[in-house]
Every structure is written in C-alpha cells, then in structure tokens.
Amino acid sequence: EEKLSIIHQITQAVEQIHSFGLLHRDLKPENIIIVNKVTHNDLSLPLVIVCDFGFASYIGTSMLHTGSNGATLAYCAPEILKGSAIGNETTTDLYSLGVTFYEILSGISPFPSLTLEDLKQSPRKITPLSSTTSIRERLLQRVIFKLLKETPELRYQSAFSLLQDLKYVTDMAFSSLDEAEQFTLGRTDSFRKLFSKPIIIGRESEIKCITQDILSDEHYSLVKLAGISGSGKSLLLEHLSNIFYLQKN
C-alpha cells in the first residue's frame, strides 16, 4: 500500500509538471523526497515531493539531456542515449518513471549493468521481476513494463493516462489474474501517439562533416548552422546535441 501510494503521488506530480508544458528531464529516486507521513482512511501514508528542476525544459524545445553519471544515464530513455530522437516529448519522462517505479517495487535496478554501451543496446536487457499471484502486483508490473518499452509510441503517451491505470490498480478493479492480464493498458492516451515523430533523412553528409571533420579540429570553437526556414535546422541541431553529449560521457 505504501509503495503504491508513492508511485501514485509521483505520477500526479509529473502529470502536473507536464500540464504546465514542462519536462523534468531528470526523474530518478534521488530527486524524489518523502517528507513525512499523512493519515488517509486510517492508513499512515508517505507524502512525496518531486524536486530538482535544474534540467527542466519546455516540451517541444531543443534540448540536451545533461545526465553526468552512470546512475542518471540509467534513467534516460533509449532514444536519448542513442542520439536518435528529439528527446523533447513527455514519453522520455515517463520512461524515467518506469525505471524509478521498478526500483520502488523490487528494490533493484531493472538493468544488470549500468555501462553506457549496455544501456544503448536494443533491446535493453531488463532483469525480470519475480512472479506473483497478487492481482494488484501483477497489474502494477504490467504498467511498469509498458513504461519501459523501447519504442516511445508503445509507452504511455501521457501521465494522465498512467494515472487512470494506476487507479485500477489501487481500486482492485479485477476479480482474477486472467482478467488483469487481459486489461488493455493506456486506453485513455491521446490520439497524438498515432502521428509519427520527425526523423532526419538525407543529412548524413552534414552530420559527418560537423561531428568528424569540423569538431575534430581544435581550431574550431564556434560553428554556425544556417539554412532557409523549415529546412530542418532545429532537428539537426537536436540530433547533434545528443551525439556530443554521448561523446563527452
């Protein structure tokens, strides 16, 4: 009951963050504080606060994930570490929640190794959770593994949708394990998951020129990226930013 309360409160906080048009971008246990306990329905439950917005950014803006150690990298979505996506969508925060919730439920990391190369593997090797006959725990496990999907479109698309499924877990809406297994997760996700995200096509020469030729020359301290409006400068810059980050870490 206490773990479920913590998970529910964290999700509520992230839903509020996203409702203001913000991404947290560094969700992990170190940035979640349990300040005290409150009484609810004769139960003593923890009060949870999500903190440290030093890396927060507006949804949809160009950004660079600024994790600086192995522990933080473990909470990054695969598309961020591979430098293959914009990384400005709520699904990246939701992936971080999946890793965090896995640790809350099991007490261990979902990944047997925390090296950058291992985390960049596709699919990632996730330590299986122990089997359970508890309907509530089994449904919660399904929710967590949906959050940990490699493909962003297969995750929850919003914290609101995640909250709706967590209510099913809390309310024990199912009478059997089979019923819980057959329940369709993420049914309240918005229709925006049907639309594909922008990808880079035909920019291989520019990427090679900037990453290998220009930046390998120590005489370059500034590079200007120019082009007509709508030619994909922001998307290219975002892709390059993720590549530079991975090279430095």
XYZ file of N, CA and C in Angstrom:
747
model
N 0.825 -1.202 0.000
C 0.000 0.000 0.000
C 0.868 1.265 0.000
N 1.959 1.252 0.779
C 2.827 2.422 0.847
C 3.551 2.646 -0.476
N 4.064 1.587 -1.087
C 4.753 1.727 -2.365
C 3.802 2.240 -3.443
N 2.591 1.731 -3.444
C 1.609 2.158 -4.435
C 1.251 3.626 -4.240
N 1.175 4.055 -2.988
C 0.891 5.462 -2.704
C 2.011 6.359 -3.217
N 3.261 5.929 -3.025
C 4.407 6.701 -3.508
C 4.361 6.813 -5.028
N 4.121 5.683 -5.708
C 4.061 5.668 -7.169
C 2.940 6.578 -7.671
N 1.800 6.517 -7.012
C 0.655 7.330 -7.432
C 0.955 8.822 -7.256
N 1.568 9.201 -6.139
C 1.863 10.610 -5.893
C 2.924 11.151 -6.853
N 3.915 10.335 -7.158
C 4.935 10.751 -8.130
C 4.280 11.016 -9.484
N 3.396 10.108 -9.898
C 2.721 10.269 -11.182
C 1.854 11.524 -11.194
N 1.173 11.788 -10.092
C 0.370 13.004 -10.002
C 1.244 14.242 -10.171
N 2.416 14.235 -9.534
C 3.321 15.380 -9.628
C 3.802 15.575 -11.062
N 4.174 14.476 -11.729
C 4.656 14.569 -13.103
C 3.530 15.011 -14.033
N 2.311 14.561 -13.776
C 1.178 14.999 -14.590
C 0.991 16.508 -14.472
N 1.186 17.041 -13.275
C 1.099 18.484 -13.074
C 2.229 19.222 -13.794
N 3.433 18.676 -13.725
C 4.584 19.279 -14.410
C 4.319 19.364 -15.905
N 3.862 18.271 -16.477
C 3.587 18.227 -17.916
C 2.429 19.141 -18.289
N 1.465 19.307 -17.390
C 0.314 20.166 -17.682
C 0.724 21.626 -17.823
N 1.874 21.982 -17.230
C 2.416 23.335 -17.373
C 3.334 23.457 -18.590
N 3.387 22.394 -19.395
C 4.206 22.435 -20.598
C 5.675 22.187 -20.358
N 6.011 21.544 -19.251
C 7.407 21.322 -18.880
C 7.765 19.842 -18.879
N 9.027 19.554 -19.162
C 9.630 18.243 -18.939
C 10.579 18.359 -17.754
N 10.562 17.369 -16.882
C 11.504 17.386 -15.757
C 12.908 17.044 -16.216
N 13.036 15.969 -17.003
C 14.251 15.532 -17.666
C 15.300 14.887 -16.750
N 15.022 14.790 -15.470
C 15.982 14.123 -14.589
C 15.254 13.399 -13.460
N 14.200 12.687 -13.823
C 13.426 11.948 -12.827
C 14.187 10.701 -12.393
N 14.395 10.586 -11.103
C 15.106 9.446 -10.518
C 14.874 9.489 -9.012
N 15.147 8.397 -8.293
C 14.872 8.364 -6.855
C 15.549 9.481 -6.071
N 16.742 9.905 -6.498
C 17.450 10.968 -5.786
C 16.708 12.291 -5.828
N 15.813 12.452 -6.803
C 15.053 13.696 -6.928
C 13.614 13.552 -6.443
N 13.385 12.539 -5.623
C 12.069 12.319 -5.016
C 12.243 12.267 -3.505
N 11.535 13.134 -2.807
C 11.693 13.252 -1.355
C 10.402 12.836 -0.659
N 10.540 12.005 0.356
C 9.421 11.659 1.224
C 9.588 12.489 2.495
N 8.723 13.493 2.666
C 8.939 14.448 3.758
C 8.340 13.997 5.080
N 7.189 13.351 5.038
C 6.578 12.849 6.271
C 5.445 11.896 5.896
N 4.642 11.549 6.865
C 3.512 10.669 6.590
C 2.209 11.349 6.997
N 1.191 11.094 6.215
C -0.126 11.660 6.494
C -1.112 10.512 6.681
N -2.182 10.786 7.393
C -3.202 9.769 7.646
C -4.305 9.889 6.613
N -4.596 8.767 5.950
C -5.652 8.735 4.935
C -6.419 7.430 5.084
N -7.703 7.547 5.379
C -8.545 6.353 5.580
C -7.936 5.409 6.605
N -7.488 6.005 7.713
C -6.898 5.262 8.832
C -5.568 4.598 8.474
N -4.969 5.004 7.348
C -3.667 4.487 6.966
C -2.633 5.608 7.029
N -1.440 5.290 7.500
C -0.359 6.267 7.541
C 0.453 6.129 6.264
N 0.336 7.116 5.368
C 0.963 7.048 4.053
C 1.996 8.156 3.884
N 3.042 7.918 3.067
C 4.079 8.929 2.867
C 3.584 10.084 2.014
N 4.158 11.269 2.252
C 3.896 12.435 1.423
C 5.117 12.657 0.544
N 4.909 12.678 -0.774
C 6.007 12.661 -1.739
C 6.136 14.006 -2.442
N 7.390 14.451 -2.642
C 7.676 15.678 -3.374
C 8.714 15.378 -4.455
N 8.431 15.788 -5.693
C 9.395 15.701 -6.787
C 10.173 17.013 -6.827
N 11.498 16.932 -6.814
C 12.310 18.141 -6.720
C 13.394 18.172 -7.799
N 14.250 19.186 -7.735
C 15.390 19.408 -8.625
C 14.951 19.595 -10.072
N 14.620 20.831 -10.410
C 14.204 21.171 -11.766
C 15.320 21.870 -12.533
N 16.553 21.564 -12.159
C 17.697 22.216 -12.792
C 17.841 21.924 -14.273
N 17.320 20.780 -14.735
C 17.444 20.391 -16.138
C 16.112 20.478 -16.875
N 15.101 21.059 -16.235
C 13.776 21.119 -16.845
C 13.781 21.993 -18.092
N 12.882 21.675 -19.016
C 12.746 22.472 -20.237
C 11.308 22.412 -20.701
N 10.965 23.318 -21.590
C 9.619 23.309 -22.150
C 9.476 22.159 -23.144
N 8.309 21.530 -23.142
C 8.030 20.460 -24.089
C 8.111 21.007 -25.510
N 8.853 20.303 -26.363
C 8.951 20.693 -27.755
C 10.109 21.594 -28.095
N 10.878 22.029 -27.084
C 12.026 22.883 -27.359
C 13.278 22.047 -27.524
N 14.245 22.575 -28.271
C 15.515 21.880 -28.455
C 16.221 21.779 -27.121
N 16.775 20.609 -26.817
C 17.365 20.391 -25.505
C 18.455 19.349 -25.580
N 19.243 19.314 -24.533
C 20.285 18.307 -24.377
C 20.122 17.686 -23.014
N 19.992 16.384 -22.954
C 19.895 15.708 -21.653
C 21.251 15.804 -20.975
N 21.261 16.240 -19.714
C 22.516 16.588 -19.073
C 22.897 15.658 -17.940
N 22.535 14.412 -18.011
C 22.959 13.456 -17.012
C 24.474 13.359 -16.985
N 25.056 13.202 -15.793
C 26.502 13.281 -15.689
C 27.131 12.049 -15.075
N 26.330 11.013 -14.771
C 26.924 9.814 -14.199
C 26.112 8.600 -14.595
N 26.654 7.406 -14.302
C 26.001 6.179 -14.703
C 24.605 6.027 -14.147
N 24.397 6.464 -12.900
C 23.077 6.319 -12.290
C 22.041 7.131 -13.041
N 22.373 8.370 -13.406
C 21.429 9.207 -14.141
C 21.176 8.630 -15.528
N 22.203 8.170 -16.197
C 22.047 7.605 -17.535
C 21.091 6.426 -17.531
N 21.054 5.689 -16.454
C 20.187 4.518 -16.367
C 18.715 4.897 -16.415
N 18.400 6.150 -16.134
C 17.012 6.602 -16.143
C 16.651 7.298 -17.455
N 17.614 7.391 -18.374
C 17.368 8.049 -19.657
C 16.681 7.091 -20.626
N 15.752 7.606 -21.391
C 15.100 6.805 -22.426
C 16.111 6.402 -23.487
N 15.945 5.222 -24.106
C 16.901 4.742 -25.113
C 17.135 5.728 -26.245
N 16.071 6.413 -26.699
C 16.232 7.333 -27.825
C 17.117 8.519 -27.467
N 17.186 8.870 -26.180
C 18.079 9.952 -25.748
C 19.526 9.488 -25.826
N 19.805 8.298 -25.285
C 21.179 7.804 -25.244
C 21.724 7.502 -26.633
N 20.851 7.105 -27.539
C 21.303 6.777 -28.887
C 21.441 8.012 -29.769
N 20.964 9.151 -29.275
C 21.030 10.366 -30.067
C 20.197 10.283 -31.325
N 19.118 9.504 -31.277
C 18.337 9.256 -32.491
C 16.957 9.885 -32.445
N 16.712 10.736 -31.456
C 15.393 11.355 -31.359
C 15.520 12.753 -30.789
N 14.470 13.516 -30.951
C 14.472 14.882 -30.441
C 14.603 14.896 -28.930
N 13.936 13.979 -28.256
C 14.039 13.919 -26.807
C 13.293 15.031 -26.104
N 12.247 15.580 -26.733
C 11.509 16.672 -26.118
C 10.057 16.293 -25.845
N 9.791 14.989 -25.742
C 8.434 14.516 -25.543
C 8.247 13.986 -24.119
N 6.983 13.976 -23.686
C 6.676 13.503 -22.340
C 7.030 12.036 -22.155
N 7.106 11.279 -23.258
C 7.428 9.850 -23.142
C 8.823 9.612 -22.570
N 9.731 10.590 -22.693
C 11.060 10.411 -22.116
C 10.996 10.478 -20.590
N 10.184 11.403 -20.052
C 9.977 11.463 -18.604
C 9.281 10.197 -18.108
N 8.343 9.699 -18.889
C 7.593 8.515 -18.472
C 8.477 7.273 -18.448
N 9.452 7.211 -19.355
C 10.406 6.104 -19.299
C 11.190 6.170 -17.980
N 11.626 7.363 -17.600
C 12.343 7.530 -16.334
C 11.489 7.081 -15.158
N 10.186 7.339 -15.236
C 9.285 6.857 -14.189
C 9.266 5.338 -14.144
N 9.313 4.697 -15.306
C 9.315 3.245 -15.352
C 10.498 2.652 -14.602
N 11.679 3.224 -14.826
C 12.878 2.755 -14.124
C 12.733 2.993 -12.626
N 12.256 4.180 -12.262
C 12.081 4.527 -10.850
C 11.063 3.622 -10.171
N 9.931 3.378 -10.828
C 8.892 2.524 -10.237
C 9.360 1.084 -10.107
N 10.142 0.620 -11.066
C 10.712 -0.725 -10.992
C 11.547 -0.854 -9.710
N 12.356 0.153 -9.447
C 13.216 0.118 -8.256
C 12.394 0.211 -6.972
N 11.333 1.008 -6.998
C 10.474 1.111 -5.820
C 9.825 -0.240 -5.526
N 9.376 -0.914 -6.568
C 8.665 -2.179 -6.392
C 9.597 -3.321 -6.011
N 10.798 -3.364 -6.621
C 11.675 -4.521 -6.443
C 12.886 -4.253 -5.552
N 13.278 -2.992 -5.431
C 14.465 -2.667 -4.635
C 15.769 -2.768 -5.402
N 15.690 -3.115 -6.706
C 16.894 -3.220 -7.537
C 16.676 -2.498 -8.853
N 17.769 -2.264 -9.588
C 17.669 -1.642 -10.896
C 17.158 -2.660 -11.914
N 16.398 -2.211 -12.909
C 15.944 -3.152 -13.945
C 17.054 -3.616 -14.870
N 18.222 -2.963 -14.773
C 19.314 -3.279 -15.676
C 20.461 -3.942 -14.920
N 20.907 -5.111 -15.375
C 22.009 -5.799 -14.695
C 23.328 -5.056 -14.813
N 23.456 -4.189 -15.813
C 24.671 -3.411 -15.993
C 24.303 -1.963 -16.252
N 25.130 -1.023 -15.744
C 24.835 0.392 -15.904
C 25.818 1.091 -16.821
N 26.615 0.327 -17.612
C 27.543 0.970 -18.529
C 26.766 1.586 -19.687
N 27.308 2.651 -20.247
C 26.627 3.363 -21.322
C 26.390 2.457 -22.523
N 27.376 1.648 -22.880
C 27.232 0.773 -24.038
C 26.124 -0.255 -23.823
N 26.014 -0.780 -22.599
C 24.947 -1.734 -22.307
C 23.584 -1.068 -22.387
N 23.502 0.175 -21.896
C 22.228 0.877 -21.903
C 21.799 1.259 -23.309
N 22.774 1.373 -24.230
C 22.463 1.741 -25.606
C 22.033 0.544 -26.440
N 22.180 -0.659 -25.893
C 21.788 -1.856 -26.632
C 20.279 -1.883 -26.865
N 19.871 -2.449 -27.963
C 18.453 -2.571 -28.277
C 18.142 -4.019 -28.653
N 17.244 -4.677 -27.944
C 16.553 -4.169 -26.765
C 17.439 -4.227 -25.512
N 17.149 -3.377 -24.565
C 17.890 -3.397 -23.304
C 17.577 -4.679 -22.542
N 18.584 -5.152 -21.834
C 18.388 -6.338 -21.014
C 17.823 -5.911 -19.663
N 16.578 -6.303 -19.401
C 15.901 -5.926 -18.166
C 15.785 -7.136 -17.254
N 16.174 -6.973 -16.006
C 16.065 -8.047 -15.028
C 14.594 -8.348 -14.777
N 14.145 -9.588 -14.993
C 12.721 -9.901 -14.797
C 12.300 -9.705 -13.350
N 11.070 -9.262 -13.162
C 10.514 -9.167 -11.821
C 10.034 -10.550 -11.387
N 10.039 -10.774 -10.091
C 9.607 -12.075 -9.580
C 8.131 -12.283 -9.885
N 7.768 -13.517 -10.197
C 6.372 -13.833 -10.496
C 5.524 -13.659 -9.238
N 4.281 -13.293 -9.441
C 3.388 -13.069 -8.306
C 1.985 -13.540 -8.649
N 1.255 -13.967 -7.645
C -0.140 -14.347 -7.821
C -1.066 -13.231 -7.357
N -0.487 -12.124 -6.905
C -1.278 -10.975 -6.468
C -1.779 -10.215 -7.696
N -3.079 -10.011 -7.774
C -3.652 -9.290 -8.906
C -3.101 -7.870 -8.968
N -3.034 -7.214 -7.837
C -2.559 -5.829 -7.797
C -1.114 -5.735 -8.252
N -0.251 -6.597 -7.722
C 1.167 -6.536 -8.084
C 1.380 -6.901 -9.550
N 0.629 -7.854 -10.053
C 0.794 -8.254 -11.451
C 0.386 -7.125 -12.391
N -0.701 -6.446 -12.077
C -1.138 -5.329 -12.906
C -0.137 -4.190 -12.828
N 0.411 -3.945 -11.649
C 1.420 -2.891 -11.493
C 2.679 -3.234 -12.291
N 3.062 -4.500 -12.319
C 4.198 -4.927 -13.126
C 3.949 -4.646 -14.608
N 2.741 -4.920 -15.079
C 2.408 -4.643 -16.476
C 2.508 -3.155 -16.779
N 2.055 -2.330 -15.857
C 2.143 -0.871 -16.024
C 3.604 -0.442 -16.143
N 4.458 -0.973 -15.284
C 5.872 -0.603 -15.287
C 6.549 -1.025 -16.583
N 6.252 -2.226 -17.047
C 6.896 -2.689 -18.280
C 6.382 -1.951 -19.514
N 5.173 -1.422 -19.442
C 4.715 -0.561 -20.536
C 5.509 0.748 -20.539
N 5.795 1.273 -19.365
C 6.620 2.487 -19.263
C 8.028 2.255 -19.794
N 8.515 1.025 -19.699
C 9.885 0.703 -20.091
C 10.012 0.221 -21.538
N 8.979 0.402 -22.336
C 9.049 -0.015 -23.737
C 10.147 0.753 -24.465
N 10.897 0.032 -25.318
C 11.965 0.657 -26.091
C 11.415 1.724 -27.046
N 10.297 1.408 -27.677
C 9.706 2.310 -28.661
C 8.807 3.320 -27.954
N 9.071 4.617 -28.104
C 8.281 5.638 -27.396
C 6.782 5.527 -27.644
N 6.390 5.172 -28.879
C 4.973 5.092 -29.209
C 4.254 3.968 -28.479
N 5.002 3.002 -27.944
C 4.390 1.881 -27.233
C 4.283 2.136 -25.735
N 4.889 3.213 -25.266
C 4.773 3.579 -23.849
C 3.460 4.320 -23.616
N 3.207 4.637 -22.351
C 2.148 5.599 -22.078
C 2.529 6.905 -22.763
N 1.543 7.581 -23.320
C 1.792 8.837 -24.006
C 1.551 10.040 -23.108
N 0.981 9.818 -21.952
C 0.729 10.918 -21.022
C 0.691 10.389 -19.597
N 1.074 11.259 -18.658
C 0.999 10.899 -17.243
C -0.458 10.751 -16.812
N -1.356 11.474 -17.472
C -2.788 11.354 -17.164
C -3.275 9.931 -17.431
N -2.887 9.378 -18.573
C -3.279 8.010 -18.905
C -2.703 7.018 -17.904
N -1.462 7.242 -17.500
C -0.833 6.397 -16.484
C -1.612 6.465 -15.178
N -2.041 7.657 -14.801
C -2.819 7.821 -13.571
C -4.112 7.018 -13.614
N -4.762 7.010 -14.768
C -6.020 6.271 -14.891
C -5.810 4.785 -14.643
N -4.718 4.229 -15.169
C -4.453 2.802 -14.964
C -4.038 2.514 -13.528
N -3.333 3.451 -12.913
C -2.948 3.258 -11.508
C -4.178 3.240 -10.600
N -5.223 3.944 -11.017
C -6.460 3.906 -10.235
C -7.074 2.509 -10.268
N -6.967 1.835 -11.412
C -7.440 0.449 -11.495
C -6.652 -0.438 -10.540
N -5.349 -0.180 -10.453
C -4.508 -0.959 -9.539
C -4.930 -0.701 -8.097
N -5.117 0.569 -7.752
C -5.473 0.944 -6.381
C -6.843 0.409 -5.987
N -7.791 0.521 -6.907
C -9.172 0.145 -6.602
C -9.425 -1.358 -6.694
N -8.406 -2.109 -7.118
C -8.573 -3.563 -7.269
C -9.814 -3.870 -8.110
N -9.807 -3.355 -9.347
C -10.991 -3.427 -10.208
C -11.186 -4.793 -10.855
N -10.294 -5.741 -10.577
C -10.375 -7.038 -11.238
C -10.516 -8.154 -10.213
N -11.252 -9.176 -10.585
C -11.522 -10.275 -9.660
C -10.617 -11.470 -9.868
N -9.870 -11.490 -10.995
C -8.990 -12.626 -11.262
C -7.713 -12.151 -11.939
N -6.673 -12.986 -11.874
C -5.399 -12.664 -12.500
C -5.541 -12.619 -14.013
N -6.347 -13.515 -14.573
C -6.564 -13.529 -16.022
C -7.229 -12.239 -16.496
N -8.157 -11.742 -15.721
C -8.848 -10.501 -16.072
C -7.878 -9.328 -16.066
N -6.976 -9.315 -15.085
C -5.974 -8.256 -15.007
C -4.990 -8.340 -16.169
N -4.668 -9.553 -16.599
C -3.732 -9.753 -17.695
C -4.323 -9.282 -19.025
N -5.617 -9.428 -19.179
C -6.267 -9.100 -20.437
C -6.649 -7.626 -20.544
N -6.552 -6.912 -19.445
C -6.930 -5.496 -19.447
C -5.996 -4.705 -20.361
N -6.549 -3.855 -21.224
C -5.761 -3.046 -22.156
C -5.256 -1.797 -21.447
N -3.943 -1.669 -21.352
C -3.345 -0.523 -20.684
C -3.317 0.691 -21.606
N -3.337 1.873 -21.006
C -3.188 3.110 -21.772
C -4.370 3.451 -22.647
N -5.554 3.062 -22.246
C -6.721 3.280 -23.095
C -7.106 4.751 -23.219
N -6.670 5.567 -22.283
C -7.034 6.985 -22.326
C -5.946 7.854 -22.939
N -4.954 7.231 -23.545
C -3.907 8.016 -24.201
C -4.497 8.867 -25.317
N -3.898 10.026 -25.514
C -4.386 10.926 -26.557
C -4.060 10.367 -27.935
N -4.737 10.879 -28.954
C -4.569 10.385 -30.316
C -3.259 10.839 -30.941
N -2.506 11.683 -30.249
C -1.265 12.156 -30.859
C -0.249 11.039 -31.024
N -0.429 9.902 -30.306
C 0.501 8.799 -30.473
C 0.358 8.138 -31.853
N -0.735 8.476 -32.570
C -0.920 7.918 -33.904
C -0.062 8.611 -34.946
N 0.456 9.790 -34.598
C 1.248 10.553 -35.547
C 2.722 10.295 -35.318
N 3.452 10.084 -36.396
C 4.870 9.783 -36.279
C 5.656 11.021 -35.926
N 6.767 10.827 -35.248
C 7.648 11.933 -34.883
C 8.604 12.220 -36.037
N 9.097 13.470 -36.125
C 10.006 13.808 -37.216
C 11.318 13.044 -37.106
N 11.855 12.623 -38.241
C 13.139 11.939 -38.277
C 14.042 12.634 -39.282
N 15.340 12.399 -39.159
C 16.307 13.022 -40.050
C 16.532 12.123 -41.258
N 16.343 12.677 -42.442
C 16.556 11.934 -43.679
C 17.442 12.777 -44.594
N 18.492 12.161 -45.124
C 19.326 12.834 -46.106
C 20.276 13.867 -45.555
N 20.616 13.764 -44.271
C 21.552 14.714 -43.657
C 22.848 14.034 -43.215
N 23.114 12.857 -43.778
C 24.296 12.108 -43.352
C 25.583 12.897 -43.584
N 25.684 13.580 -44.727
C 26.917 14.309 -45.046
C 27.140 15.478 -44.088
N 26.054 16.194 -43.731
C 26.185 17.307 -42.788
C 26.581 16.819 -41.399
N 25.956 15.702 -40.971
C 26.278 15.151 -39.652
C 27.741 14.717 -39.604
N 28.205 14.030 -40.652
C 29.597 13.589 -40.708
C 30.539 14.783 -40.730
N 30.197 15.800 -41.503
C 31.054 16.977 -41.610
C 31.235 17.659 -40.262
N 30.138 17.816 -39.529
C 30.211 18.531 -38.248
C 30.843 17.675 -37.162
N 30.451 16.405 -37.062
C 30.928 15.564 -35.953
C 32.353 15.071 -36.144
N 32.740 14.780 -37.384
C 34.055 14.183 -37.617
C 35.081 15.185 -38.142
N 34.680 16.008 -39.082
C 35.649 16.888 -39.734
C 35.868 18.192 -38.978
N 34.785 18.880 -38.652
C 34.911 20.191 -38.021
C 35.305 20.080 -36.558
N 34.564 19.273 -35.769
C 34.813 19.229 -34.332
C 36.082 18.472 -33.971
N 36.614 17.709 -34.897
C 37.896 17.049 -34.630
C 39.056 18.031 -34.757
N 38.783 19.192 -35.337
C 39.799 20.230 -35.492
C 39.696 21.186 -34.315
N 40.725 21.238 -33.475
C 40.671 22.046 -32.261
C 40.639 23.545 -32.543
N 40.859 23.955 -33.779
C 40.824 25.373 -34.111
C 39.396 25.906 -34.187
N 38.405 24.997 -34.278
C 37.011 25.428 -34.345
C 36.451 25.568 -32.930
N 35.993 26.777 -32.581
C 35.334 26.989 -31.299
C 33.867 27.352 -31.476
N 33.473 27.675 -32.710
C 32.097 28.062 -32.987
C 31.712 27.586 -34.384
N 30.561 26.982 -34.482
C 30.045 26.519 -35.769
C 28.675 27.136 -35.985
N 28.458 27.767 -37.127
C 27.179 28.377 -37.458
C 26.388 27.435 -38.354
N 25.167 27.164 -37.935
C 24.273 26.303 -38.696
C 23.217 27.190 -39.356
N 23.244 27.273 -40.679
C 22.356 28.181 -41.394
C 21.542 27.427 -42.432
N 20.406 28.017 -42.830
C 19.552 27.417 -43.835
C 18.221 28.126 -43.877
N 17.451 27.885 -44.912
C 16.166 28.540 -45.039
C 15.186 28.004 -44.008
N 14.161 28.772 -43.725
C 13.149 28.377 -42.749
C 12.478 27.072 -43.169
N 12.361 26.133 -42.211
C 11.706 24.865 -42.480
C 12.593 23.799 -43.077
N 13.903 24.061 -43.140
C 14.822 23.089 -43.749
C 15.304 22.027 -42.769
N 14.919 22.145 -41.492
C 15.271 21.117 -40.505
C 16.480 21.444 -39.657
N 16.800 22.725 -39.485
C 17.975 23.110 -38.691
C 17.823 22.696 -37.227
N 16.653 22.931 -36.653
C 16.434 22.610 -35.231
C 16.525 21.114 -34.982
N 15.948 20.327 -35.875
C 16.000 18.872 -35.724
C 17.432 18.369 -35.848
N 18.181 18.931 -36.791
C 19.583 18.542 -36.960
C 20.397 18.943 -35.743
N 20.154 20.134 -35.212
C 20.872 20.587 -34.020
C 20.580 19.698 -32.827
N 19.322 19.285 -32.688
C 18.961 18.397 -31.585
C 19.686 17.067 -31.698
N 19.738 16.518 -32.881
C 20.430 15.252 -33.125
C 21.915 15.383 -32.802
N 22.525 16.459 -33.223
C 23.948 16.691 -32.962
C 24.220 16.884 -31.474
N 23.308 17.562 -30.777
C 23.487 17.803 -29.344
C 23.555 16.500 -28.574
N 22.678 15.555 -28.930
C 22.697 14.255 -28.256
C 23.984 13.490 -28.548
N 24.476 13.588 -29.775
C 25.729 12.926 -30.138
C 26.891 13.492 -29.329
N 26.967 14.830 -29.220
C 28.066 15.459 -28.474
C 28.033 15.075 -27.020
N 26.811 14.992 -26.473
C 26.692 14.614 -25.061
C 27.241 13.212 -24.818
N 26.873 12.281 -25.678
C 27.340 10.901 -25.518
C 28.843 10.801 -25.663
N 29.431 11.612 -26.550
C 30.894 11.584 -26.735
C 31.609 12.073 -25.476
N 30.999 13.001 -24.759
C 31.623 13.561 -23.557
C 31.438 12.672 -22.347
N 30.516 11.731 -22.413
C 30.222 10.903 -21.251
C 30.531 9.441 -21.542
